[in-house]
Coordinates of C-alpha atoms in Angstrom, one line a residue:
M1 CA -0.2 0.3 0.3
Q2 CA 1.5 3.5 -0.9
E3 CA 1.4 5.9 1.4
I4 CA 0.8 9.4 0.5
P5 CA 2.6 12.3 2.6
A6 CA 0.2 13.8 4.9
R7 CA -1.3 17.4 4.5
A8 CA -2.6 20.0 7.3
G9 CA -6.5 18.7 7.9
G10 CA -6.0 15.7 5.8
A11 CA -6.8 17.5 2.6
V12 CA -5.1 16.8 -0.7
P13 CA -4.9 20.1 -3.2
P14 CA -7.6 20.1 -5.9
A15 CA -4.3 19.4 -8.5
E16 CA -3.7 15.8 -6.8
T17 CA -6.7 14.4 -6.2
E18 CA -7.8 13.1 -9.3
A19 CA -4.4 11.2 -8.9
A20 CA -4.8 10.4 -5.4
L21 CA -8.2 8.7 -5.6
P22 CA -7.5 5.5 -6.9
R23 CA -10.9 3.3 -7.9
L24 CA -12.2 0.8 -5.5
G25 CA -11.9 -2.3 -7.6
R26 CA -14.3 -5.7 -7.5
E27 CA -13.2 -7.1 -4.5
H28 CA -12.7 -3.8 -2.5
L29 CA -16.5 -3.4 -3.5
R30 CA -16.9 -7.1 -2.4
V31 CA -15.2 -6.6 1.1
L32 CA -17.3 -3.2 1.5
G33 CA -20.7 -5.3 0.4
L34 CA -19.9 -7.8 3.0
S35 CA -18.7 -5.9 6.2
T36 CA -21.7 -3.2 6.2
L37 CA -24.2 -6.5 6.1
G38 CA -23.6 -6.5 10.2
G39 CA -24.2 -2.4 10.7
A40 CA -27.6 -2.9 8.3
L41 CA -28.7 -5.5 10.7
E42 CA -27.8 -3.7 13.7
F43 CA -30.1 -0.6 13.5
Y44 CA -32.8 -2.9 11.5
E45 CA -33.2 -4.5 14.8
F46 CA -32.9 -0.9 16.7
I47 CA -35.8 0.2 14.8
I48 CA -38.1 -2.8 14.8
F49 CA -37.6 -3.0 18.7
I50 CA -38.3 0.5 19.3
Y51 CA -41.3 0.5 16.9
L52 CA -42.9 -2.9 18.2
A53 CA -41.7 -1.7 21.9
P54 CA -45.8 -1.1 22.6
V55 CA -46.6 -4.8 21.5
L56 CA -43.6 -6.5 22.7
S57 CA -44.8 -5.0 26.2
A58 CA -48.2 -6.3 25.7
V59 CA -46.8 -9.8 25.0
M60 CA -44.1 -10.2 27.5
F61 CA -45.5 -8.6 30.6
P62 CA -49.0 -9.2 32.6
A63 CA -52.3 -7.7 31.3
E64 CA -52.7 -6.3 34.7
V65 CA -49.7 -3.9 35.2
P66 CA -50.3 -0.4 33.6
A67 CA -49.4 0.3 30.1
W68 CA -46.9 2.7 30.9
I69 CA -45.5 0.7 33.2
R70 CA -44.7 -2.2 30.6
Q71 CA -43.5 0.3 28.5
L72 CA -41.3 1.3 30.6
Q73 CA -40.2 -2.2 31.6
T74 CA -39.4 -2.7 27.5
L75 CA -37.4 0.1 27.1
G76 CA -35.2 -0.7 29.9
I77 CA -35.0 -4.0 28.5
F78 CA -33.6 -2.6 25.4
A79 CA -31.2 0.1 27.1
A80 CA -29.4 -3.3 28.5
G81 CA -28.6 -4.2 25.1
Y82 CA -26.6 -0.5 25.3
L83 CA -25.4 -1.0 28.5
I84 CA -23.6 -4.5 28.1
R85 CA -22.1 -3.0 24.3
P86 CA -18.8 -2.0 26.0
F87 CA -18.0 -5.6 27.9
G88 CA -18.9 -7.4 24.2
G89 CA -16.5 -4.8 22.6
I90 CA -13.8 -5.7 24.7
L91 CA -14.3 -9.3 24.6
L92 CA -14.7 -9.5 20.8
S93 CA -12.2 -6.8 20.1
M94 CA -9.2 -8.2 22.1
L95 CA -9.5 -11.6 20.3
G96 CA -9.7 -9.5 16.8
D97 CA -6.9 -8.2 17.7
R98 CA -4.8 -11.2 18.5
V99 CA -6.4 -14.0 16.7
G100 CA -7.5 -12.5 13.4
R101 CA -10.1 -10.1 12.1
K102 CA -11.8 -12.2 9.8
R103 CA -12.7 -15.3 12.5
I104 CA -14.2 -12.4 15.0
F105 CA -15.8 -11.0 11.7
A106 CA -18.4 -14.0 11.3
V107 CA -18.6 -14.8 15.3
S108 CA -19.9 -11.2 15.9
L109 CA -22.5 -11.5 13.1
I110 CA -23.8 -15.1 14.2
L111 CA -23.9 -13.9 17.6
M112 CA -25.7 -11.2 16.6
A113 CA -28.6 -12.9 14.4
A114 CA -29.2 -16.2 16.8
P115 CA -30.9 -14.0 19.5
T116 CA -32.8 -11.3 16.9
F117 CA -34.2 -15.1 15.3
A118 CA -35.2 -16.3 18.4
I119 CA -37.2 -13.3 19.8
G120 CA -39.5 -13.9 16.9
L121 CA -40.1 -17.3 18.8
L122 CA -40.2 -16.4 22.2
P123 CA -43.4 -17.5 24.1
G124 CA -45.3 -15.1 25.8
Y125 CA -46.2 -14.0 29.2
A126 CA -49.6 -15.7 29.1
Q127 CA -47.9 -19.2 28.2
V128 CA -44.3 -18.7 30.8
G129 CA -45.1 -16.3 33.2
V130 CA -41.9 -14.0 34.4
A131 CA -39.7 -16.4 32.2
A132 CA -41.0 -14.2 29.1
P133 CA -39.5 -10.9 30.3
L134 CA -36.7 -12.5 31.5
L135 CA -35.6 -14.5 28.1
L136 CA -36.2 -11.1 26.2
L137 CA -33.8 -9.8 28.7
L138 CA -31.4 -12.4 28.0
L139 CA -31.3 -12.4 24.5
R140 CA -31.1 -8.4 24.5
M141 CA -28.0 -8.6 26.1
C142 CA -26.5 -11.1 23.9
Q143 CA -27.2 -8.9 21.4
G144 CA -25.7 -6.1 23.1
L145 CA -22.2 -7.9 23.3
A146 CA -22.3 -9.1 19.7
M147 CA -23.0 -5.6 18.6
G148 CA -20.8 -4.4 20.7
G149 CA -18.0 -5.8 18.6
E150 CA -19.6 -5.7 14.8
L151 CA -18.4 -2.0 14.3
P152 CA -15.3 -2.2 15.3
I153 CA -14.2 -5.0 13.5
A154 CA -16.4 -4.1 10.1
L155 CA -14.5 -0.4 10.8
T156 CA -10.8 -2.5 10.8
F157 CA -11.9 -4.8 8.0
I158 CA -12.7 -2.4 5.6
A159 CA -9.6 -0.1 6.3
E160 CA -7.3 -2.9 6.1
H161 CA -8.6 -3.8 2.8
V162 CA -9.3 -0.6 0.5
P163 CA -6.6 2.0 -0.2
T164 CA -6.1 4.4 2.1
R165 CA -7.1 7.4 0.2
R166 CA -10.6 5.8 -0.4
L167 CA -11.2 5.1 3.2
G168 CA -13.7 8.2 3.4
L169 CA -16.1 6.8 0.9
A170 CA -15.3 3.1 2.5
T171 CA -16.5 4.1 5.7
G172 CA -19.1 6.2 4.7
S173 CA -20.6 3.2 3.1
L174 CA -20.9 1.7 6.6
G175 CA -22.5 4.6 8.1
A176 CA -24.8 4.2 5.2
A177 CA -26.0 0.7 5.5
F178 CA -26.8 2.0 9.2
T179 CA -29.6 4.1 7.2
V180 CA -30.5 1.1 4.8
G181 CA -30.9 -0.8 8.1
S182 CA -32.9 1.9 9.6
L183 CA -35.0 1.7 6.2
A184 CA -35.8 -1.7 6.1
G185 CA -36.5 -2.1 9.8
L186 CA -38.9 1.1 9.6
L187 CA -40.6 -0.6 6.2
A188 CA -40.8 -4.5 8.0
V189 CA -42.8 -2.5 10.6
I190 CA -45.1 -0.5 8.4
G191 CA -45.3 -4.0 6.7
V192 CA -46.4 -5.9 9.3
S193 CA -48.7 -3.1 10.9
T194 CA -50.8 -3.1 7.6
A195 CA -50.9 -6.8 6.8
F196 CA -51.7 -7.8 10.5
P197 CA -54.0 -5.2 12.0
G198 CA -55.6 -4.9 15.3
A199 CA -54.8 -8.2 17.7
A200 CA -53.5 -10.0 14.6
L201 CA -50.3 -7.8 14.9
Q202 CA -50.0 -8.8 18.9
E203 CA -50.9 -12.1 18.7
F204 CA -48.4 -13.7 15.4
G205 CA -47.0 -10.3 12.8
W206 CA -44.3 -8.7 15.3
R207 CA -42.6 -11.8 15.0
L208 CA -42.1 -11.9 11.6
P209 CA -39.5 -8.9 11.2
F210 CA -37.4 -10.4 14.1
I211 CA -37.2 -13.9 12.5
A212 CA -36.5 -12.4 9.1
G213 CA -33.8 -10.3 10.5
G214 CA -32.1 -13.4 12.3
V215 CA -32.4 -15.2 8.6
F216 CA -31.0 -12.6 6.9
G217 CA -27.9 -12.6 9.6
F218 CA -26.9 -16.0 9.2
L219 CA -27.1 -15.7 5.5
S220 CA -24.8 -12.5 5.9
A221 CA -22.2 -14.4 8.5
Y222 CA -22.1 -17.6 5.8
L223 CA -21.3 -15.0 2.7
R224 CA -18.4 -13.7 5.1
R225 CA -16.7 -17.2 4.6
Y226 CA -15.5 -15.6 1.0
V227 CA -13.9 -12.5 2.3
S228 CA -10.0 -13.0 3.0
E229 CA -8.1 -11.9 6.3
T230 CA -6.9 -8.2 6.0
P231 CA -3.7 -8.0 4.2
V232 CA -2.5 -5.9 7.3
F233 CA -3.1 -8.6 10.0
E234 CA -1.2 -11.3 7.5
E235 CA 1.3 -8.7 7.4
M236 CA 1.2 -8.6 11.2
R237 CA 1.5 -12.4 11.6
Q238 CA 4.1 -12.7 9.2
R239 CA 5.9 -9.9 11.2
K240 CA 5.5 -11.7 14.6
Q241 CA 4.2 -8.4 15.9
L242 CA 0.8 -10.0 16.9
S243 CA -0.4 -8.3 20.7
Q244 CA 1.3 -10.7 23.1
A245 CA -0.2 -8.5 26.4
M246 CA -3.6 -7.3 27.0
P247 CA -3.7 -4.4 23.9
F248 CA -5.6 -2.5 26.6
R249 CA -2.2 -2.0 28.6
T250 CA -0.7 -1.0 25.3
L251 CA -3.5 1.2 24.5
F252 CA -3.5 3.3 27.4
R253 CA 0.2 3.2 28.0
R254 CA 0.9 4.5 24.2
Y255 CA -1.9 6.0 23.2
P256 CA -3.8 8.1 25.9
V257 CA -4.8 11.3 23.7
E258 CA -5.7 9.2 20.6
V259 CA -8.0 7.6 23.2
V260 CA -9.4 10.8 24.7
L261 CA -10.2 12.3 20.8
C262 CA -12.0 9.3 20.0
L263 CA -14.3 9.1 23.0
L264 CA -14.7 12.9 22.2
A265 CA -15.5 12.4 18.8
S266 CA -17.6 8.9 19.3
A267 CA -19.9 11.1 21.6
S268 CA -20.2 14.1 19.6
T269 CA -21.4 12.0 16.6
A270 CA -23.6 9.9 18.9
G271 CA -25.2 12.7 20.1
V272 CA -26.1 14.1 17.1
L273 CA -28.0 10.8 16.1
A274 CA -29.2 10.9 19.6
S275 CA -30.7 14.5 19.7
A276 CA -31.3 15.2 16.1
A277 CA -32.5 12.3 14.4
L278 CA -33.7 10.0 17.5
Y279 CA -35.4 11.5 20.4
P280 CA -37.4 14.3 17.7
M281 CA -39.3 11.6 17.1
T282 CA -40.9 11.7 20.3
Y283 CA -40.6 15.5 21.3
L284 CA -42.6 16.5 17.8
Q285 CA -45.7 14.4 19.1
V286 CA -45.4 14.3 22.7
E287 CA -44.3 18.1 23.2
L288 CA -45.7 19.9 20.0
G289 CA -48.8 17.2 19.4
F290 CA -47.6 16.7 15.9
A291 CA -49.5 13.8 14.0
R292 CA -47.9 10.5 13.8
A293 CA -47.9 10.4 10.3
V294 CA -46.8 13.3 9.7
V295 CA -43.6 12.5 12.1
N296 CA -43.5 8.9 10.0
Q297 CA -43.3 10.7 7.1
A298 CA -40.8 12.9 7.9
Q299 CA -38.5 10.4 9.2
L300 CA -38.5 8.5 6.1
W301 CA -37.3 11.8 4.3
L302 CA -34.3 12.1 7.0
L303 CA -33.5 8.5 6.6
A304 CA -33.0 8.9 2.7
S305 CA -31.1 12.3 2.8
M306 CA -28.9 10.7 6.1
L307 CA -28.3 8.3 3.3
A308 CA -27.2 10.6 0.7
G309 CA -25.5 12.9 3.5
T310 CA -23.4 9.9 4.7
L311 CA -22.1 8.6 1.4
A312 CA -21.2 12.1 0.5
G313 CA -19.7 13.2 3.6
G314 CA -17.4 10.4 3.0
Y315 CA -16.1 11.1 -0.4
L316 CA -15.8 14.7 0.3
I317 CA -13.3 13.5 3.6
D318 CA -11.3 11.8 0.9
V319 CA -11.3 15.5 -1.5
L320 CA -11.0 18.0 1.0
G321 CA -9.6 16.2 4.3
W322 CA -11.6 16.2 8.1
F323 CA -11.9 19.8 8.9
K324 CA -13.3 21.2 5.9
A325 CA -16.0 18.2 5.2
T326 CA -17.0 18.1 8.7
G327 CA -17.1 21.9 9.4
M328 CA -19.2 21.9 6.2
F329 CA -21.6 19.5 7.2
A330 CA -22.1 20.8 10.3
A331 CA -22.9 24.0 9.2
I332 CA -25.7 22.1 6.8
L333 CA -26.8 20.4 10.2
L334 CA -27.4 23.9 12.0
A335 CA -29.0 25.1 9.1
G336 CA -31.4 22.3 8.9
L337 CA -32.3 22.7 12.8
L338 CA -33.0 26.1 12.6
F339 CA -35.4 25.3 9.8
T340 CA -37.4 22.7 11.6
Y341 CA -37.4 24.1 15.2
V342 CA -37.5 28.3 14.9
A343 CA -40.9 28.0 13.5
P344 CA -41.9 24.1 13.7
D345 CA -45.0 23.4 11.0
P346 CA -46.1 20.3 10.2
A347 CA -46.6 21.0 6.3
T348 CA -42.3 21.6 6.2
L349 CA -41.4 19.4 8.6
R350 CA -39.9 16.9 5.9
Y351 CA -38.0 19.5 4.4
G352 CA -35.8 20.6 7.8
F353 CA -35.5 17.0 8.2
A354 CA -34.4 16.2 5.1
I355 CA -31.5 19.0 5.7
I356 CA -30.8 17.5 9.0
G357 CA -30.0 14.1 7.7
F358 CA -27.9 15.4 5.2
G359 CA -26.3 17.4 7.8
T360 CA -25.3 14.2 9.4
G361 CA -22.7 13.4 6.8
L362 CA -20.3 14.7 9.4
T363 CA -20.2 11.2 11.2
P364 CA -17.6 9.1 8.7
M365 CA -15.3 11.9 10.0
M366 CA -15.3 9.9 13.5
Y367 CA -15.1 6.3 11.5
N368 CA -11.8 7.9 9.6
L369 CA -10.9 9.4 13.1
L370 CA -11.2 5.9 14.7
V371 CA -9.3 3.8 12.5
R372 CA -6.6 6.0 12.1
S373 CA -5.5 7.1 16.0
F374 CA -4.2 3.3 16.6
T375 CA -1.7 0.9 15.1
A376 CA -2.7 -2.4 13.7
P377 CA -2.0 -4.3 16.9
V378 CA -4.7 -2.6 19.0
R379 CA -6.8 -0.9 16.3
V380 CA -10.1 -3.2 16.8
T381 CA -9.3 -2.6 20.5
G382 CA -9.3 0.9 20.2
I383 CA -12.1 1.2 18.3
A384 CA -14.2 -0.8 20.6
L385 CA -13.3 0.9 23.8
T386 CA -13.9 4.6 22.7
Y387 CA -16.9 4.1 20.3
N388 CA -18.7 1.4 23.2
V389 CA -18.1 3.6 26.0
A390 CA -19.4 6.6 24.0
Q391 CA -22.6 4.4 22.4
A392 CA -23.6 3.4 25.7
L393 CA -23.3 6.7 27.8
V394 CA -24.4 9.0 25.3
G395 CA -26.4 7.7 22.6
G396 CA -28.4 5.9 25.5
L397 CA -28.4 8.8 28.0
L398 CA -28.7 12.0 25.9
P399 CA -32.6 11.4 24.7
V400 CA -33.2 11.1 27.9
L401 CA -31.5 14.3 29.2
M402 CA -33.0 16.1 26.2
A403 CA -36.6 15.1 27.1
S404 CA -36.0 16.9 30.3
L405 CA -34.2 19.9 28.7
A406 CA -37.0 20.5 25.4
H407 CA -39.7 20.1 28.0
F408 CA -38.3 23.4 29.1
D409 CA -36.4 24.9 26.9
R410 CA -37.7 24.3 23.4
W411 CA -34.5 26.1 21.6
A412 CA -32.5 22.8 23.5
M413 CA -33.7 21.2 20.0
I414 CA -31.4 23.1 18.3
Y415 CA -28.6 24.1 20.6
V416 CA -27.5 20.9 21.4
P417 CA -27.0 18.9 18.1
A418 CA -25.8 22.3 16.8
A419 CA -23.2 22.2 19.9
L420 CA -22.2 18.8 19.4
G421 CA -22.1 19.2 15.2
L422 CA -19.1 21.9 16.1
L423 CA -17.2 19.9 18.2
A424 CA -17.1 17.4 16.3
A425 CA -15.7 19.7 13.3
A426 CA -13.5 21.4 16.1
I427 CA -12.1 17.6 17.0
A428 CA -10.9 17.0 13.3
P429 CA -7.9 19.3 12.9
A430 CA -6.6 18.3 16.9
A431 CA -6.7 14.7 15.2
A432 CA -5.1 14.4 12.0
R433 CA -1.5 15.2 14.5
Y434 CA -2.0 11.8 15.8
R435 CA -3.0 9.8 12.4
K436 CA -1.5 6.2 12.2
P437 CA -0.6 4.3 9.1
I438 CA -3.2 1.9 8.3
G439 CA -0.5 -0.3 7.6
F440 CA 3.3 -0.9 8.1
G441 CA 3.7 2.6 5.9
A442 CA 6.0 5.3 6.5
G443 CA 3.8 7.7 6.4
P444 CA 0.6 8.9 8.4
D445 CA -1.7 9.0 4.9

């Protein structure tokens, strides 16, 4: 892999852009496609669990318990999967750094698919009593353990296969897969809700999206058999540079600044998604009284524009560098927030959400920063630690904080995600100073 000298902010001069951006070959595209399947399944499962939570709460808990308590218990089970993610990330990432990316790559997807499939087969409270919610909790925690390792390994697998100068577009493709999974989950919920109205949804229809997700995961894990181990890991093996000590020991001893920067970047982008894309679905209905149909339509626009934004953001990172690209998308995000919340209007909500969704194109910067901040022997471990801790704390807790803030101060819907977007842009130039080579070249780019 030829290394290109680093430039300030990671940018490449326009005259060099075409030469510096090699084409992605057929093998690169195959690796990208198979690497993004797990991320798509993760967000698919996220959406179907959230949207089917009212049905799950009715099936898995006793009818005499008030509906709002059942709903709270179901969401608590969902949150448990987030809280356990760092532990799964620690375990799978250490194995990924020591025994190989490919081996753990297939295992993480099977561990995610199996509990998703099993949830679709669970008996309800009427059949097995208190065992029903306990089994749901156990399966959700198994999902969380697997999810903790999936993205770090997928990012590493992509980064160690594709040309370094196409890393932005490649990691942007992973972000796009998350959006595709979210769209698929939303469409699956709409489909079963339409096909199984009323009691039929609670009796049987809710199971189908989980079963379908599990089948998709098993097929994806099978297809991953046909990808090769990354060239970087093979070279590490040949050089006998595989981590012999605990990777965490090396991580904190050699890369403390990088750990902090990656935590901040992961927290800021997780916060943008939680405050600008996730919580507003509740805020608009509960606080502003918007009709569910209006909000659902706006969310479809949001997801479609997020798909375009992450791909565009990844490409522009390759062309312009981290700072310029991230700053541009942070400005787009701010424009969308102002358009949507200064004078909220159901008639124009979808347009504001489309702008906000495109503004989330700043997230590929975080993926790039994660894979470029750590050398190959501890790369998966470094990504897993920083990403999963940020997701567990910020992604899990910020929606609750937003509910409190926005109830008393509606401007929080603007200044919280805007501040987090600006933080992401501000981290980019600082992080560029600490970039590491993907392989064993002399330079960071």
